[in-house]
Coordinates of C-alpha atoms in Angstrom, one line a residue:
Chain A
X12 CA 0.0 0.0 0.0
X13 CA 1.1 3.8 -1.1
X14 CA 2.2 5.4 2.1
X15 CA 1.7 9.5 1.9
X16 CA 4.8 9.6 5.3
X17 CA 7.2 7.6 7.0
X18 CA 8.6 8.1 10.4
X19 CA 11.9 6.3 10.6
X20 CA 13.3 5.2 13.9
X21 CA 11.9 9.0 15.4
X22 CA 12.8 10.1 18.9
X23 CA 11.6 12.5 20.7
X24 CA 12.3 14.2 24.3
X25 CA 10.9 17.0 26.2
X26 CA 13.0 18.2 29.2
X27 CA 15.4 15.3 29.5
X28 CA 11.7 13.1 29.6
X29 CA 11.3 11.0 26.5
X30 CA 8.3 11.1 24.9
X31 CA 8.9 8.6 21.8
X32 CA 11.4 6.1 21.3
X33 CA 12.6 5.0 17.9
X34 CA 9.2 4.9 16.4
X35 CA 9.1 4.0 12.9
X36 CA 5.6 3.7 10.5
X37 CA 3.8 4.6 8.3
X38 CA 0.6 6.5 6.9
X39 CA -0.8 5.0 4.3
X40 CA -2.7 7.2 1.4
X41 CA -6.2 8.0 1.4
X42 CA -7.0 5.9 4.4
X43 CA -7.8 7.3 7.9
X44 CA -5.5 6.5 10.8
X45 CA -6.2 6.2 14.4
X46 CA -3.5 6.8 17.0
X47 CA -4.9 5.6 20.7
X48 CA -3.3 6.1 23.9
X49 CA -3.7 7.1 26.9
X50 CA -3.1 10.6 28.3
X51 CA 0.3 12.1 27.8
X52 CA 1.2 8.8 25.7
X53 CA 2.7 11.0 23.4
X54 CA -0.2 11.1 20.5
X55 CA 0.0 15.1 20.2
X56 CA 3.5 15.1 19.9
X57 CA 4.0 12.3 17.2
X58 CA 1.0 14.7 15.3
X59 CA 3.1 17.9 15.6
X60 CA 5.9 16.1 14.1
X61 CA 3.9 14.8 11.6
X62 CA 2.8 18.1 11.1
X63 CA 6.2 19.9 11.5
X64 CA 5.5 22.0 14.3
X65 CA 8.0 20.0 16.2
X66 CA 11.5 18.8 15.2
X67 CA 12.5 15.1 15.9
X68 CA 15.8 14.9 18.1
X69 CA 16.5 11.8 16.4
X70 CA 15.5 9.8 13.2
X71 CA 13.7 11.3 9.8
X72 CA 10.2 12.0 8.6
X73 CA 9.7 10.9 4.9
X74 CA 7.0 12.4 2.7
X75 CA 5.7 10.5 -0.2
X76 CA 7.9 10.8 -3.6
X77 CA 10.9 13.3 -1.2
X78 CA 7.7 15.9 -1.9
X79 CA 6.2 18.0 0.4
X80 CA 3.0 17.3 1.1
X81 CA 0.0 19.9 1.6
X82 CA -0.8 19.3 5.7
X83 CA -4.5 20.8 7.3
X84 CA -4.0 20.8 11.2
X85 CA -6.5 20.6 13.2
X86 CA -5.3 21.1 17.2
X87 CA -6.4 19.3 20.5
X88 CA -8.6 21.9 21.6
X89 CA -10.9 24.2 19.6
X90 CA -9.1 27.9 20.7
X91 CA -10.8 29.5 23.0
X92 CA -11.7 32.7 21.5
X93 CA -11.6 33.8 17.7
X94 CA -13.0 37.2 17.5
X95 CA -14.1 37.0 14.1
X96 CA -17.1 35.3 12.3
X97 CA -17.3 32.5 10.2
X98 CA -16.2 33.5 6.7
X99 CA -13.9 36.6 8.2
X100 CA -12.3 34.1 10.2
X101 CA -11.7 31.2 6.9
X102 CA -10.8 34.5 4.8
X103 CA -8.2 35.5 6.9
X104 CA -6.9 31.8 7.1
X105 CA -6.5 31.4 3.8
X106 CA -5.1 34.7 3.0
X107 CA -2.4 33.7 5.5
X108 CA -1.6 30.6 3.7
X109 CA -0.8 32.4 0.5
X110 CA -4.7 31.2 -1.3
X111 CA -5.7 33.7 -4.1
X112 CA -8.8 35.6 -3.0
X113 CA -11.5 34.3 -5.8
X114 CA -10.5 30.9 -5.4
X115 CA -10.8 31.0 -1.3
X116 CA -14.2 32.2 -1.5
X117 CA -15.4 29.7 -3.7
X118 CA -13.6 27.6 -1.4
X119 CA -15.1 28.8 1.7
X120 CA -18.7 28.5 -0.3
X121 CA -17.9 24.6 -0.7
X122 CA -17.1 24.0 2.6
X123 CA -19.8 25.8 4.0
X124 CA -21.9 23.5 1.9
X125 CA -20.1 20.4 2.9
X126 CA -20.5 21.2 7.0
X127 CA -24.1 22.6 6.4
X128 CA -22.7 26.1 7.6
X129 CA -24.2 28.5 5.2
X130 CA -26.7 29.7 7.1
X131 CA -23.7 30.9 10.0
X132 CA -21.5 32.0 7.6
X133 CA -21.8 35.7 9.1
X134 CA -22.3 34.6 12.7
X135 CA -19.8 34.9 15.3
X136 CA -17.6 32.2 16.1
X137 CA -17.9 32.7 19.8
X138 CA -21.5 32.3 19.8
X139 CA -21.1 28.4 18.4
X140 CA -22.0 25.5 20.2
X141 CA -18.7 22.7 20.5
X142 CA -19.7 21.2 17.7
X143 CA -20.1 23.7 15.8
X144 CA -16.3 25.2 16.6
X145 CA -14.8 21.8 15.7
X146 CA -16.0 22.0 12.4
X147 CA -14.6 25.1 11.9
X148 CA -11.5 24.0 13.0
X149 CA -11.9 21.2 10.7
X150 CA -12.6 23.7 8.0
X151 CA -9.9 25.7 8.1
X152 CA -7.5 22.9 7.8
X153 CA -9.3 22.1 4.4
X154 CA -8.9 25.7 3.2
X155 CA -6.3 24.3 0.7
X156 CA -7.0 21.0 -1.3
X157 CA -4.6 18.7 1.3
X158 CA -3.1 15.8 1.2
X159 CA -3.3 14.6 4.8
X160 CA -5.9 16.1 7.1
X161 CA -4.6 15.8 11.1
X162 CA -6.6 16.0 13.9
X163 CA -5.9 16.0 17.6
X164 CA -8.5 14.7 19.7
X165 CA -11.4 15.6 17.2
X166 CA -13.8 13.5 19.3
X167 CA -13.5 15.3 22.5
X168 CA -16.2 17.0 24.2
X169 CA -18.9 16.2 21.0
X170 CA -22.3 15.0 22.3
X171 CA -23.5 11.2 20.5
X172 CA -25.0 13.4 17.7
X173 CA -22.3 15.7 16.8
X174 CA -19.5 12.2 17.0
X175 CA -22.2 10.4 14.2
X176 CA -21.7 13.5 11.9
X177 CA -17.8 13.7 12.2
X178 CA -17.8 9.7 11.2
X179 CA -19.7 11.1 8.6
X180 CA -17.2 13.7 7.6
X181 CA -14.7 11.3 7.8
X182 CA -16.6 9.0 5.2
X183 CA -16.9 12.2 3.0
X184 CA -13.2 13.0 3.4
X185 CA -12.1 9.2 2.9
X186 CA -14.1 9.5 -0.7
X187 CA -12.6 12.7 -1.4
X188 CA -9.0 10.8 -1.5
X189 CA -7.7 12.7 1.8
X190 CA -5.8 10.9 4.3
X191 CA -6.6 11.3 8.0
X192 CA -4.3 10.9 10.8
X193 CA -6.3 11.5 14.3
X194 CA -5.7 10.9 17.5
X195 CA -8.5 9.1 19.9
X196 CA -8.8 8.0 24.0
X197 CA -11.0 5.3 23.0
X198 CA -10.2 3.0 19.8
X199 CA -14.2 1.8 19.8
X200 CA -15.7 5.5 19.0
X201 CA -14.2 5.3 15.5
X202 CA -13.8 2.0 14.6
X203 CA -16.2 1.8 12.2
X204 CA -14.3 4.2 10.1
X205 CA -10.8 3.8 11.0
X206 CA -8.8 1.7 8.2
X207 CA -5.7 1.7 10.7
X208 CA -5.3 1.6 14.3
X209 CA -1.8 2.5 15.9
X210 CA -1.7 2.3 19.8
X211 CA 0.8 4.5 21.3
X212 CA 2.3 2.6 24.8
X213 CA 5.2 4.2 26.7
X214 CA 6.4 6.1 23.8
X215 CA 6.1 3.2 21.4
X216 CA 3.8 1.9 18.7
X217 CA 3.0 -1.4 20.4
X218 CA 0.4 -2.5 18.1
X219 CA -0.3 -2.2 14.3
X220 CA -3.8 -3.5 13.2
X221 CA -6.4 -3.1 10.1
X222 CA -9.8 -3.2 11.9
X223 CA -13.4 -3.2 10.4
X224 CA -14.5 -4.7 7.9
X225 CA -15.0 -2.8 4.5
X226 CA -18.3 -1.9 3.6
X227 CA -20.0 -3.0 7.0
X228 CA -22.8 -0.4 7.1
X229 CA -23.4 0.5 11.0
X230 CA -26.0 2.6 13.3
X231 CA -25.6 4.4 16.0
X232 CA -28.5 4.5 18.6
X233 CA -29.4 6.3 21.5
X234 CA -32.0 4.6 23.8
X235 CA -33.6 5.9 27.4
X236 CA -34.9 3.7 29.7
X237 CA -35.7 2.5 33.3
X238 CA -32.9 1.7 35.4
X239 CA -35.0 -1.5 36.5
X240 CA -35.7 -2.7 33.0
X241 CA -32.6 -6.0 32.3
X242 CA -30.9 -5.6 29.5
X243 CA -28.6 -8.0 30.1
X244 CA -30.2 -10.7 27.5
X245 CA -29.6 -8.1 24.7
X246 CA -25.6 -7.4 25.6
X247 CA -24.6 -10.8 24.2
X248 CA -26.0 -9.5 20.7
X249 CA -24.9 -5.9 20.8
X250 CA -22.0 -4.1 21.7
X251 CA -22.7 -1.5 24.2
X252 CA -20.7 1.5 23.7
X253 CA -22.2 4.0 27.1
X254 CA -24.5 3.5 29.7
X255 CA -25.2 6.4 32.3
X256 CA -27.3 7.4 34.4
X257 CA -29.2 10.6 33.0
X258 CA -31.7 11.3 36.2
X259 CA -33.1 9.4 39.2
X260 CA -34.2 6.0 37.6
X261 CA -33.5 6.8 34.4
X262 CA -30.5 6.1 31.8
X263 CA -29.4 6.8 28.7
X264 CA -27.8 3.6 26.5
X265 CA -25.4 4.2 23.1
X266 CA -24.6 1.2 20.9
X267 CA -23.8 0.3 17.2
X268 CA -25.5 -2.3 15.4
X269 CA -25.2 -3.6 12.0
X270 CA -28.0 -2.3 9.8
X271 CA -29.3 -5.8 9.6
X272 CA -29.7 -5.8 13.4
X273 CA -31.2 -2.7 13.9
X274 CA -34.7 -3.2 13.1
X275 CA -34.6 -5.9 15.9
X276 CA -32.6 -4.2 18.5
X277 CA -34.9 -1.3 18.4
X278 CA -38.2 -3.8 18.6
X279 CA -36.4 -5.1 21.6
X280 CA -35.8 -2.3 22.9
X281 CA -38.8 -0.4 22.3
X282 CA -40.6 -3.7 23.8
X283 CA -38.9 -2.8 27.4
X284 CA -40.1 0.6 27.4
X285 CA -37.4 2.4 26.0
X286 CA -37.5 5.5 24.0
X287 CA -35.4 6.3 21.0
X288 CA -33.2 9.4 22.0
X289 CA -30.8 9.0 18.7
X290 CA -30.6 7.3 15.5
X291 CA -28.2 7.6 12.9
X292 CA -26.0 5.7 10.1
X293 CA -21.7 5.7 11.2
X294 CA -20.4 5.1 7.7
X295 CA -22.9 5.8 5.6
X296 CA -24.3 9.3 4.4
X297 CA -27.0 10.2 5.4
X298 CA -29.2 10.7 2.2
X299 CA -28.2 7.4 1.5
X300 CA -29.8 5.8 4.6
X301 CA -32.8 8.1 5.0
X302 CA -33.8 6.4 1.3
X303 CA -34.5 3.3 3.2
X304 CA -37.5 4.5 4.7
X305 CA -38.6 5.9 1.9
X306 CA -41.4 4.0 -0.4
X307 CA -40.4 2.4 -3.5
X308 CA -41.7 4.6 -5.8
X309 CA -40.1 8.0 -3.8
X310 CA -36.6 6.8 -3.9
Chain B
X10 CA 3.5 38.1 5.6
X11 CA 0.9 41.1 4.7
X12 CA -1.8 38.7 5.5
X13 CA -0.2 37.7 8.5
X14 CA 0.2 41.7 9.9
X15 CA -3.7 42.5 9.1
X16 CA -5.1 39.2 10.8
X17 CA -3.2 39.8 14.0
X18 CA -3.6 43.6 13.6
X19 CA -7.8 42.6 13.0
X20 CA -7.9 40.4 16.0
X21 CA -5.9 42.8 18.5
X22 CA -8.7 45.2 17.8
X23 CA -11.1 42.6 18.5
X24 CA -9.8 41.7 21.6
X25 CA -10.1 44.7 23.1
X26 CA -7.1 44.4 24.9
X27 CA -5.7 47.1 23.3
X28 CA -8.3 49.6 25.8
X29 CA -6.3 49.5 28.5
X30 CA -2.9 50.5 27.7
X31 CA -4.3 53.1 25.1
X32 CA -7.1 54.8 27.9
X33 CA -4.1 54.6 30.3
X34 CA -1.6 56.4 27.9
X35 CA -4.1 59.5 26.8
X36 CA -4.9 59.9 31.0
X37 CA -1.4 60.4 31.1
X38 CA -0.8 63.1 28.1
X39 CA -4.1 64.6 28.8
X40 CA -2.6 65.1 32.7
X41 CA 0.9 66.1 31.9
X42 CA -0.6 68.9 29.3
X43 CA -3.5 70.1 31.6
X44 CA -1.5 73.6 32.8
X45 CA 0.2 75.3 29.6
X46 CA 2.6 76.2 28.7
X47 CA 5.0 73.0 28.9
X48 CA 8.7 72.7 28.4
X49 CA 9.2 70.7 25.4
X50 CA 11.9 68.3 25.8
X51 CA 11.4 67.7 29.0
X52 CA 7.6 66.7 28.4
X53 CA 8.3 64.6 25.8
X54 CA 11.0 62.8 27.4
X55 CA 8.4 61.9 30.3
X56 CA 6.1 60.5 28.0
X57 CA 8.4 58.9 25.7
X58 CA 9.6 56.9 29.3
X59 CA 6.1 56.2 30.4
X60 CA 5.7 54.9 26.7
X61 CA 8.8 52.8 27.1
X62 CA 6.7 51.3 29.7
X63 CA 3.0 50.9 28.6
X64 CA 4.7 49.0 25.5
X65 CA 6.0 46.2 27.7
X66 CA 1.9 46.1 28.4
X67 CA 1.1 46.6 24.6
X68 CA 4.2 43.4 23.4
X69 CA 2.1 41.0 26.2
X70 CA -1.3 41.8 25.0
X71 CA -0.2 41.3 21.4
X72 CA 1.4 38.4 21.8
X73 CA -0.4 36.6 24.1
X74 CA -3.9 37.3 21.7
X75 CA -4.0 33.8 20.6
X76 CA -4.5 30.4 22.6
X77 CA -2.1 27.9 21.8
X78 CA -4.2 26.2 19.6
X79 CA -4.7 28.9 17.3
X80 CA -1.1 30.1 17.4
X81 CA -0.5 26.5 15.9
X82 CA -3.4 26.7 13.5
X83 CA -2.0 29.9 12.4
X84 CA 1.8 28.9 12.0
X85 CA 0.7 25.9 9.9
X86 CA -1.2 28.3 7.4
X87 CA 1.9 31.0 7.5
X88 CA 4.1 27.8 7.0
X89 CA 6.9 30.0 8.7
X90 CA 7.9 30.5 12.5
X91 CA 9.7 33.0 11.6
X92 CA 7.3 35.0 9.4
X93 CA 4.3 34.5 12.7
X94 CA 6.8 35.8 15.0
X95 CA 7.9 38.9 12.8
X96 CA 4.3 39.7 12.0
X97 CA 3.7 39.6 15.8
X98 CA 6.5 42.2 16.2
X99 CA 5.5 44.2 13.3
X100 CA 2.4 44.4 15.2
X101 CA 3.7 46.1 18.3
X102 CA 5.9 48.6 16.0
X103 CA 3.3 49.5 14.1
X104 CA 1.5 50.5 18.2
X105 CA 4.2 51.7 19.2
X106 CA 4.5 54.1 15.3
X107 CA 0.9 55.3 16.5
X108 CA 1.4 56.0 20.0
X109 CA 4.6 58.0 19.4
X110 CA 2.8 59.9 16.8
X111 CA 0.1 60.8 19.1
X112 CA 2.2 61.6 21.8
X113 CA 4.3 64.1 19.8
X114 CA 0.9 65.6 17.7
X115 CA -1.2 66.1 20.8
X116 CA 0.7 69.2 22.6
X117 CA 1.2 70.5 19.3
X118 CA -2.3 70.1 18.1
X119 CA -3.6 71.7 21.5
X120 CA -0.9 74.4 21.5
X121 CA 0.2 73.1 24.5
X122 CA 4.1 74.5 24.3
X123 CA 5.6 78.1 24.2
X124 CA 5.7 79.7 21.0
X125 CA 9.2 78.8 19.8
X126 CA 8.7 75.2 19.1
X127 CA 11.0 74.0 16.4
X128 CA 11.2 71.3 13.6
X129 CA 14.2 70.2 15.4
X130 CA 12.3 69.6 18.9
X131 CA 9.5 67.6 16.8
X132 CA 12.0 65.2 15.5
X133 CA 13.8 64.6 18.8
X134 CA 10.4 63.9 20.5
X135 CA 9.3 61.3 17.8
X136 CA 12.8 59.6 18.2
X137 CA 13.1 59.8 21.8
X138 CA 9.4 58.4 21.4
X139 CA 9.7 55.6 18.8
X140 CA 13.4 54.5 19.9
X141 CA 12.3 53.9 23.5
X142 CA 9.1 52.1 22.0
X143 CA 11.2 50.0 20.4
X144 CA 13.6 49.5 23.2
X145 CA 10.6 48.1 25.3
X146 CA 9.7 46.1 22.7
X147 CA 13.2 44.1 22.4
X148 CA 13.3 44.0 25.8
X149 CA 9.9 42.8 26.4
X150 CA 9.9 39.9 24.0
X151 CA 11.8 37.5 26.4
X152 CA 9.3 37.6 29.1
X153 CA 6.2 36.4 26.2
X154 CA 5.0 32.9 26.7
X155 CA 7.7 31.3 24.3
X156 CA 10.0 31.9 27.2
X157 CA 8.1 32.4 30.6
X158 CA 5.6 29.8 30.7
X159 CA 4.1 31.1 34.0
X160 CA 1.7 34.5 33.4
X161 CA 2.3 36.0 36.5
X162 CA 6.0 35.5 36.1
X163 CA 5.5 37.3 32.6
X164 CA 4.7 40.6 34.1
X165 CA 6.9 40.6 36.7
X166 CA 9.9 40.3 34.4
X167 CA 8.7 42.9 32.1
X168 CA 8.3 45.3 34.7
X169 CA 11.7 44.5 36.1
X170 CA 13.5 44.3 32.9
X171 CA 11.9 47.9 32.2
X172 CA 12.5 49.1 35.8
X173 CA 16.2 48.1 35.9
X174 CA 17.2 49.8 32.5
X175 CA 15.8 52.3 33.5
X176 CA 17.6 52.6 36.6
X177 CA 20.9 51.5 35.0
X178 CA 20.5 54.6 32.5
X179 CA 20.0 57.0 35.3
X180 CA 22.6 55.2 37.9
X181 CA 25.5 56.8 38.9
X182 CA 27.8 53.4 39.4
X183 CA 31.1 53.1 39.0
X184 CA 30.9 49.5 37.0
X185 CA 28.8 51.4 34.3
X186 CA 31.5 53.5 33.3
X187 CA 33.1 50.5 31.6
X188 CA 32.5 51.4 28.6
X189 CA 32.4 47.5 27.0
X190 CA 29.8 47.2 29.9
X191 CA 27.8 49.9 28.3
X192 CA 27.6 48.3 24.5
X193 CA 25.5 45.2 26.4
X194 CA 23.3 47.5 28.7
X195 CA 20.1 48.4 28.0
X196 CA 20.6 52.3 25.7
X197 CA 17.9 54.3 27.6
X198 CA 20.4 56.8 29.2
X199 CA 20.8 57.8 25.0
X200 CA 17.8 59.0 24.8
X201 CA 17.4 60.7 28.6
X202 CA 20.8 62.2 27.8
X203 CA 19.4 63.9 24.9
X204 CA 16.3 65.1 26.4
X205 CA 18.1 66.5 29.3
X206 CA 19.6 69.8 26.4
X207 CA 17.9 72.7 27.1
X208 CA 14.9 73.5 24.6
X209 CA 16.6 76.8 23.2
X210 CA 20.2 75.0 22.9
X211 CA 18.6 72.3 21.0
X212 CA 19.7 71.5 17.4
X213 CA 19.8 68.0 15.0
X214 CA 23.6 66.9 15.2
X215 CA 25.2 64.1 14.2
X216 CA 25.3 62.4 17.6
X217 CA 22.1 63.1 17.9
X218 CA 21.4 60.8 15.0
X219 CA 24.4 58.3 16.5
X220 CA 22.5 57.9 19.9
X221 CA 19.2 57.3 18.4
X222 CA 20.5 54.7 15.8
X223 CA 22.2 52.7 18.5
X224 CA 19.0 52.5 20.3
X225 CA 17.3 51.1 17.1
X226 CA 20.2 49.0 16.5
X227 CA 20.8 47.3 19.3
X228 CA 17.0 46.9 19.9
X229 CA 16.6 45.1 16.3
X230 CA 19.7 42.6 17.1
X231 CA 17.6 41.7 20.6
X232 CA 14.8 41.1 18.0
X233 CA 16.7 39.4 15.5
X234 CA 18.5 37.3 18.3
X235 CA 14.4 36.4 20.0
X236 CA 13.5 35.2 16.3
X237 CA 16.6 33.2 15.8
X238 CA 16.0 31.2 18.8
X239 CA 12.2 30.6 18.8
X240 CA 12.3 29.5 15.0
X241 CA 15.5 27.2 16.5
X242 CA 13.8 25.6 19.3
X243 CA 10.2 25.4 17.6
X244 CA 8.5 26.1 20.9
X245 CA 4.9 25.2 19.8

């Protein structure tokens, strides 16, 4: 397979502490990669030196063909405050990265399309919800046409709904031949998506591995129920992803299913009481699965 | 680069944290002009030293204006350390070009000297001004976060490092009569030396011109040393 970089033996220390030792891999081309790890594992850094806002003490970073490649960066956390609104704040992004002015606001206009932000475009950034200020984080690293999209953390803080959309933007950005590299606590939230999972241990890759399988079309869905209500005949068909405790007998239950599945989860579910909070396709757009409940004849 | 100057320039004015060292700079000229009429040099070479100060304030606010997550977001589109950092200080020249424009128009807008005001004393003020802006900027730079990670540590060394060249330029120490001493010191007591000449005496020489170029000079080598070493160490 085509990698788009190559880390070769890489080491890096901060303050005499050293944060990744001799790591050598690969990213392949149009393919999204997950890094896991734990906290201070040394995800962030091994992006930043992907993304060369950090210099490896030791070893070299390769870039497909000895070319540089075009990098969008998306950090850890969404900044705190940007003062400007939407399309003053891509405009100015792009006119920093050297775009010509015509082509970066037919640009913006795409993307706005693509992240269903038109109607924002003159709202101000500070009034946006989480979700709404990752995508525009995501959006500015997409300003140019790039090779490898990285993200830092893009699942953190983003409610059931808003992690179903960025799978979805990930599927979108997978068909568009960008690479992802991103960086995740848990391996499970993406997995569905991810085509390669690298998990960071003590400064070292420990473990290389492809996951899902190709073309397995998944749901995501968001039950409420009693506390008193067993579910514990349904776990040994499904794979429950959260379970929490919303209010005083009540709790809220995430899982994936396979689209084959779903029908009959939610029957079973729906037999116990519970109410659908949630429902939505991981890897497939959404048009795409809303025309299964359309009739024959409307599709 | 251009692109780089008017975002930052854009955002400091959204920020608003530009209010308080501006409102705190026009109390100041609007006190030191409120009974006329004012001896020139010496007026502007108390405001050009309380500028010296309130751009330690300005360099801070500047450069502090993004989070650490945009200042990476914004060096990956620049594709340059370098080019952020220089914006950054372009920035606080280009405050520092207004505020010693302002501070050198506003008595003579208001008529607030005596009547034999000169071309010559309009020059000196701007320099005395703009050099000492400078000054404070160079000075300044290595107590920003690239250095001192702690905020309250931040302030405290920019006041100090202000303080202290401040005091070195008006000490009377033996030690600072070395003269190799003197090329690594701080040049403040240039521009209070020349401040000091009586306002009829007052002319443009050439040491004039000397003093105030080795102000700029030695505060654009502090600039061009703080570059060379952030773009070296990467400090993201």
């Amino acid at each position: 397979m085509e990698s788009i970089i190559e880390l070769q033996n890489v080491t890096k220390k901060f303050k005499n502490k050293l944060i990744l030792e001799t790591v050598s891999l690969s990213i392949p081309a149009n393919q999204i990669t997950a890094i896991v790890g734990k906290n201070g594992s040394g995800k962030s850094t091994l992006l930043k030196l992907i993304a060369g806002l950090s210099k490896p003490n030791t070893g070299e970073i390769l870039f497909q063909n000895g070319k540089p490649i075009r990098i969008g960066y998306v950090p850890e956390v969404t900044p705190a405050v940007i003062p400007f609104t939407l399309v003053e704040y891509l405009t100015h992004m792009g006119t920093i990265h050297g775009l010509h002015k015509e082509w970066l606001w037919q640009r913006i206009n795409t993307l706005l399309e693509i992240f269903h932000m038109k109607e924002d475009r003159n709202n101000r950034i500070v009034h946006f919800s989480k979700g709404m200020k990752q995508k525009v984080t995501i959006m500015q690293a997409m300003l140019e046409e790039t090779d490898l999209l990285i993200m830092d953390e893009p699942l953190s803080g983003l409610d059931p709904k808003a992690q179903t959309e960025f799978e979805e933007l990930l599927m979108t950005l997978k068909e568009r031949n960008i690479s992802v590299i991103l960086t995740c606590h848990e391996a499970k939230l993406l997995e569905k998506v991810v085509d390669q999972l690298l998990v960071i241990h003590e400064g070292q890759i420990s473990h290389t591995s492809v996951q899902h399988e190709q073309g397995e079309i998944m749901n995501r869905i968001v039950f409420e129920l009693s506390n008193t209500i067993s579910i514990s005949t349904l776990k040994d068909r499904v794979i429950i992803d959260k379970e929490e405790e919303i209010s005083p007998g009540r709790k809220l239950i995430e899982l994936n299913v396979n689209e084959e599945q779903t029908n009959m989860i939610v029957k079973e579910f729906l037999n116990r009481g519970a109410s659908i909070k949630f429902l939505s396709p991981i890897n497939k757009k959404e048009t795409i699965f809303f025309k299964q409940f359309l009739k024959e004849g409307e599709r | 680069m251009k692109g780089l100057i008017h975002y930052f320039f854009a955002n400091y004015f959204r920020t608003y944290k530009y209010v308080p060292p501006v409102s705190i700079f026009i109390i100041i000229l609007v006190i030191n002009y409120s009974y006329t009429p004012n001896p020139i040099m010496s007026s502007y070479s108390f405001t050009s030293l309380m500028l010296f100060f309130i751009m330690g304030w300005v360099v801070i606010t500047i450069f502090h204006m993004e989070d650490k997550n945009q200042k990476e977001i914004t060096i990956m589109h620049a594709k340059s350390i370098r080019e952020y950092y220089l914006a950054l200080v372009i920035n606080c020249i280009i405050v520092g070009l207004l505020f010693s424009i302002l501070a050198v128009a506003y008595p003579i807008i208001f008529n607030f000297f005596s009547p034999d005001l000169r071309i010559a004393h309009i020059v000196i003020g701007f320099f005395a001004h703009f050099s000492l802006s400078l000054l404070s900027i160079a000075l300044s730079l290595f107590f920003t976060r690239e250095f001192v990670k702690n905020d309250i540590n931040t302030w405290w060394g920019v006041i100090s490092i202000l303080v202290i060249s401040l005091v070195l330029a008006v000490a009377n120490i033996d030690i600072l009569k070395i003269k190799l001493i003197n090329w690594f010191l701080p040049p403040l007591r240039y521009s209070l030396d020349i401040m000091s000449i009586d306002d009829e005496v007052i002319h443009l020489s050439g040491q004039i011109y000397r003093e105030f170029g080795w102000v700029f000079i030695y505060s654009l080598i502090l600039i061009s040393i703080y570059i060379a070493i952030v773009q070296k160490r990467r400090i993201i």
